[in-house]
Amino acid sequence: MKSGFVCLVGAPNVGKSTIVNTIVGKKISIVSDKPQTTRHRINVIWNLPDAQVVFVDTPGLHKPVHKLGRYLVKIAVNSLEGNDLLLFVTSTEGLRKSDKIVANRIENTSMPFIGVVNKCDLKRERTIKEIEDMFSSMKKCVDTQRISAIRRTGIDELTDKILKHLPESPAYYPKDVFTDRPLIFMISEIVREKIYYFTRQELPYSSAVMIDHMEETPKLMKIWATILVERDSQKPIILGRGGKMIKKIGTLAREDIERLIDKHVFLSLHVKVKSNWTESDRTLNELFEGEMR
Ligand SMILES: Nc1nc2c(ncn2[C@@H]2O[C@H](COP(=O)(O)OP(=O)(O)O)[C@@H](O)[C@H]2O)c(=O)[nH]1
Ligand SMILES: [Mg+2]
């Protein structure tokens, strides 16, 4: 039996969460076209007959400009140590400053990594070559792989390489577990994904979701949640004209939650303004409880 921890590191938006979801064949980590969607370290467990891979998905590494960003980078950096293998994820959209930050961090750890070039469906052979040159100049690089997480190309080759570099070890989690995160976390993340989907500019980054209460009966799960925003002017945007926007967010989130728990869901959302929570240590500590080690 082979098992181990495989941590995905990379700049924001290169496709780390999409890769994990594609490999395990389930949507566990939320995804959006906006940077810094992933705010927490989340372990996604992939069970095979003779192996268990624990993928550690992290917020992207970048140069933070506000306090929330500093928390995200800290979570990503904290997640680096103690893994068996790293996946350094890049994308054919090009090498940026954030990728250099990641490269530096990785060179300063003791772990081997596989260099992954994602979004190869976009072609861009020159960029791919440039990234592969960077990988081959790095000391801890044990393999490289070109993939498209969206098209699912190169994924089987990548997982073969991952398994090759994992140690012999018993499983870390029971076989029927697919994440280390509790249901309440998964639910708040699903709601947050819909906010990211429907809103733009600073609003996604200004919002957070807190689950206030859950009640479960044999046939129905009832959930009450609050969407936090930072400013009074943001509340009407989340609500939408005649409450249309919050209804759309709620409907899509409810459908995803129903798929996740295989049960009817009643979801009640309301919006609350909490001035400048992205700069407030108190709220940030509450949101990232246990992750700041
Ligand atoms: N063209 C293309 N887009 C991708 C691919 N993988 C992910 N994306 C998109 O890139 C964006 C960021 O993905 P996400 O997984 O949230 O990135 P993360 O921030 O690194 O976790 C989303 O819009 C994805 O749909 C891929 O293989 N090809
Ligand atoms: Mg992500």
XYZ file of C-alpha atoms and ligand atoms in Angstrom:
322
model
C 0.000 0.000 0.000
C 1.281 3.451 -0.939
C 0.018 6.598 0.715
C 1.113 10.127 1.320
C 0.478 13.835 1.316
C 0.771 15.694 -1.976
C 0.556 19.471 -1.687
C -0.362 21.657 -4.657
C 1.503 24.934 -4.686
C 1.357 27.653 -7.274
C 0.310 31.161 -8.122
C -3.370 32.077 -7.803
C -5.622 30.959 -10.678
C -3.310 28.418 -12.352
C -5.891 25.651 -11.790
C -4.810 23.905 -8.574
C -8.330 23.245 -7.289
C -9.520 22.145 -10.740
C -6.676 19.591 -10.928
C -7.638 18.069 -7.572
C -11.312 17.882 -8.534
C -10.438 16.319 -11.905
C -8.228 13.658 -10.334
C -10.739 12.591 -7.684
C -13.667 12.984 -10.092
C -15.753 15.063 -7.676
C -16.077 18.755 -7.050
C -14.697 19.197 -3.560
C -12.521 22.278 -3.787
C -14.287 25.357 -5.146
C -13.139 26.934 -8.410
C -13.590 30.300 -10.087
C -12.044 32.468 -12.785
C -10.963 34.933 -10.067
C -7.644 34.736 -8.193
C -7.658 33.816 -4.492
C -10.806 31.718 -4.592
C -9.288 29.088 -2.316
C -8.982 30.567 1.155
C -8.295 27.494 3.228
C -6.036 24.504 3.229
C -8.241 21.567 2.304
C -7.274 17.923 2.223
C -8.948 16.009 -0.574
C -8.556 12.269 -0.273
C -8.215 10.027 -3.333
C -8.717 6.351 -2.580
C -7.426 3.626 -4.877
C -7.471 -0.143 -4.234
C -3.804 -0.128 -3.201
C -3.061 3.532 -2.529
C -4.375 6.635 -0.794
C -3.293 10.077 -1.931
C -4.097 13.050 0.293
C -4.078 16.134 -1.924
C -3.475 19.319 0.030
C -5.072 22.212 -1.864
C -3.905 25.649 -0.775
C -4.568 29.315 -1.493
C -2.145 30.580 -4.130
C 1.154 32.155 -3.157
C 1.401 35.806 -4.116
C 2.567 39.125 -2.752
C -0.249 40.124 -0.418
C -1.607 43.665 -0.483
C -4.168 43.482 2.298
C -4.556 41.614 5.559
C -6.815 38.860 4.190
C -4.148 38.257 1.544
C -1.481 37.935 4.239
C -3.588 35.288 6.007
C -3.997 33.377 2.721
C -0.265 33.392 2.011
C 0.440 32.250 5.559
C -1.937 29.297 5.142
C -0.263 28.368 1.845
C 3.223 28.606 3.355
C 2.225 26.675 6.497
C 0.849 23.897 4.301
C 4.185 23.377 2.532
C 6.067 21.434 5.167
C 5.356 17.854 6.141
C 4.294 16.573 2.743
C 5.742 13.646 0.822
C 5.616 15.395 -2.514
C 4.793 18.823 -3.930
C 3.108 19.644 -7.211
C 4.423 22.971 -8.482
C 1.495 24.066 -10.632
C 1.940 26.647 -13.384
C -0.183 27.557 -16.371
C 0.412 28.249 -20.063
C -0.948 31.725 -19.398
C 2.660 32.538 -18.558
C 5.264 32.865 -15.841
C 4.595 35.779 -13.529
C 6.114 37.239 -10.395
C 3.975 34.924 -8.232
C 5.448 31.855 -9.951
C 8.940 33.112 -9.027
C 7.811 33.495 -5.412
C 6.608 29.885 -5.483
C 9.863 28.659 -7.063
C 11.855 30.327 -4.288
C 9.694 28.841 -1.571
C 9.963 25.364 -3.052
C 13.737 25.562 -3.391
C 13.857 26.307 0.331
C 11.931 23.201 1.369
C 13.306 19.690 1.654
C 10.623 18.066 -0.482
C 10.784 16.765 -4.046
C 8.321 18.213 -6.544
C 6.711 17.399 -9.854
C 6.542 20.418 -12.169
C 3.090 20.663 -13.702
C 2.149 22.846 -16.667
C -1.634 23.209 -16.688
C -3.950 24.704 -19.333
C -2.043 23.060 -22.189
C -5.336 23.129 -24.124
C -4.393 26.781 -24.754
C -1.277 25.535 -26.665
C 1.488 28.203 -26.295
C 4.468 25.968 -26.922
C 6.992 28.741 -26.218
C 5.617 29.415 -22.758
C 5.491 25.689 -21.999
C 9.179 25.368 -22.964
C 10.083 28.369 -20.827
C 8.328 26.844 -17.808
C 9.945 23.443 -18.360
C 13.354 25.125 -18.516
C 12.660 26.698 -15.136
C 11.646 23.300 -13.710
C 14.775 21.589 -14.990
C 16.977 24.280 -13.434
C 15.540 23.515 -9.990
C 17.249 21.060 -7.638
C 14.228 19.221 -6.220
C 12.401 18.611 -9.514
C 11.857 14.845 -9.936
C 9.479 14.899 -12.921
C 7.414 17.203 -15.111
C 4.018 16.824 -16.755
C 1.948 18.799 -19.239
C -1.775 18.634 -18.547
C -5.139 20.186 -19.196
C -7.246 19.743 -16.072
C -10.357 20.895 -17.927
C -9.912 18.482 -20.870
C -8.480 15.762 -18.609
C -5.392 15.305 -20.789
C -2.131 14.198 -19.162
C -3.949 13.431 -15.896
C -3.357 9.653 -15.935
C 0.330 10.237 -16.676
C 0.476 12.736 -13.807
C -1.178 10.390 -11.300
C 1.192 7.555 -12.365
C 4.130 9.845 -11.606
C 2.624 10.901 -8.276
C 2.160 7.275 -7.189
C 5.718 6.450 -8.254
C 7.073 9.027 -5.793
C 4.896 8.114 -2.820
C 6.262 5.982 0.027
C 4.973 2.599 1.170
C 2.665 3.432 4.058
C -0.719 2.515 5.509
C -3.681 4.791 4.704
C -4.103 7.969 6.746
C -7.906 8.221 6.482
C -10.741 5.686 6.398
C -11.579 4.581 2.851
C -14.980 6.273 2.697
C -13.747 9.747 3.654
C -13.140 12.229 0.832
C -12.097 15.347 2.720
C -10.840 16.306 6.182
C -13.263 19.213 6.219
C -16.607 19.044 8.035
C -19.877 19.407 6.152
C -20.436 22.893 7.553
C -17.204 24.029 5.848
C -18.135 22.400 2.532
C -21.521 24.146 2.609
C -20.096 27.596 3.281
C -17.560 27.072 0.482
C -20.306 26.143 -1.997
C -22.183 29.353 -1.173
C -18.961 31.342 -1.537
C -18.318 29.781 -4.952
C -21.688 31.059 -6.194
C -20.913 34.568 -4.913
C -17.647 34.433 -6.865
C -19.569 33.269 -9.913
C -22.166 36.025 -9.912
C -20.247 39.056 -8.651
C -17.195 40.908 -9.883
C -14.433 43.360 -9.050
C -13.833 43.654 -5.327
C -17.072 42.070 -4.158
C -15.902 38.413 -4.150
C -12.896 39.381 -2.022
C -15.075 41.419 0.311
C -17.425 38.573 1.068
C -17.360 35.614 3.405
C -19.945 33.034 4.381
C -20.786 31.921 7.877
C -23.185 29.079 8.648
C -25.408 30.134 11.556
C -27.438 27.018 12.130
C -28.223 23.601 10.633
C -31.109 21.260 11.356
C -31.296 17.780 9.922
C -34.347 15.559 9.598
C -34.349 12.199 7.788
C -35.552 13.816 4.534
C -34.412 17.425 4.764
C -31.402 19.505 5.735
C -32.247 23.051 6.811
C -29.420 25.585 6.690
C -29.292 29.233 7.756
C -26.254 31.201 6.589
C -24.983 34.764 6.590
C -23.055 36.419 3.788
C -20.665 39.006 5.190
C -19.760 42.025 3.110
C -17.496 44.943 3.985
C -19.491 48.007 3.031
C -23.120 49.197 3.031
C -22.920 49.760 -0.728
C -22.186 46.051 -1.287
C -25.332 44.766 0.370
C -27.756 45.795 -2.396
C -25.455 44.168 -4.979
C -25.593 40.797 -3.234
C -29.363 41.158 -2.804
C -29.940 42.267 -6.392
C -33.020 43.994 -7.740
C -36.020 42.642 -5.867
C -33.772 40.068 -4.200
C -32.994 38.390 -7.528
C -29.253 37.974 -7.020
C -29.374 36.363 -3.602
C -32.076 34.061 -4.919
C -29.826 32.923 -7.799
C -26.913 32.379 -5.401
C -29.178 30.407 -3.078
C -30.702 28.234 -5.788
C -27.372 27.184 -7.327
C -25.819 26.599 -3.910
C -28.806 24.545 -2.761
C -28.554 22.319 -5.863
C -24.839 21.700 -5.244
C -25.402 20.951 -1.553
C -28.188 18.522 -2.451
C -25.812 16.724 -4.820
C -23.169 16.608 -2.102
C -25.334 15.177 0.680
C -27.956 13.418 -1.433
C -30.841 14.966 0.435
C -33.353 17.818 0.025
C -32.036 21.116 1.286
C -33.708 24.256 2.553
C -31.223 27.127 2.418
C -31.868 30.537 3.923
C -29.316 33.272 3.153
C -29.082 36.746 4.522
C -26.566 39.541 4.143
C -24.792 41.427 6.876
C -22.380 44.350 6.641
C -19.280 44.014 8.776
C -17.116 47.048 8.126
C -13.638 46.214 6.833
C -13.676 42.618 8.026
C -10.833 41.760 5.602
C -8.599 43.964 7.773
C -10.000 42.787 11.109
C -7.869 40.285 12.988
C -10.874 39.274 15.037
C -13.021 38.217 12.093
C -10.043 36.734 10.232
C -9.087 34.660 13.274
C -12.659 33.438 13.515
C -12.754 32.509 9.827
C -9.366 30.813 9.833
C -9.596 29.261 13.259
C -7.089 26.457 13.607
C -5.299 27.242 10.353
C -2.822 29.817 11.610
C -0.747 27.377 13.660
N -8.240 26.663 -20.318
C -8.129 26.064 -19.134
N -8.602 26.662 -18.009
C -8.467 26.015 -16.824
C -7.830 24.726 -16.728
N -7.817 24.363 -15.419
C -8.433 25.366 -14.732
N -8.834 26.362 -15.561
C -9.565 27.600 -15.196
O -8.710 28.462 -14.448
C -9.458 29.199 -13.462
C -8.827 29.011 -12.092
O -9.016 27.678 -11.657
P -8.851 27.260 -10.118
O -8.871 25.780 -10.070
O -9.835 28.020 -9.263
O -7.364 27.812 -9.852
P -6.548 27.898 -8.450
O -6.714 29.305 -7.983
O -5.132 27.617 -8.822
O -7.130 26.876 -7.534
C -10.890 28.682 -13.553
O -11.643 29.576 -14.352
C -10.754 27.337 -14.248
O -11.907 26.953 -14.948
C -7.347 24.103 -17.952
O -6.822 22.986 -18.005
N -7.515 24.822 -19.100
Mg -7.967 27.037 -5.660
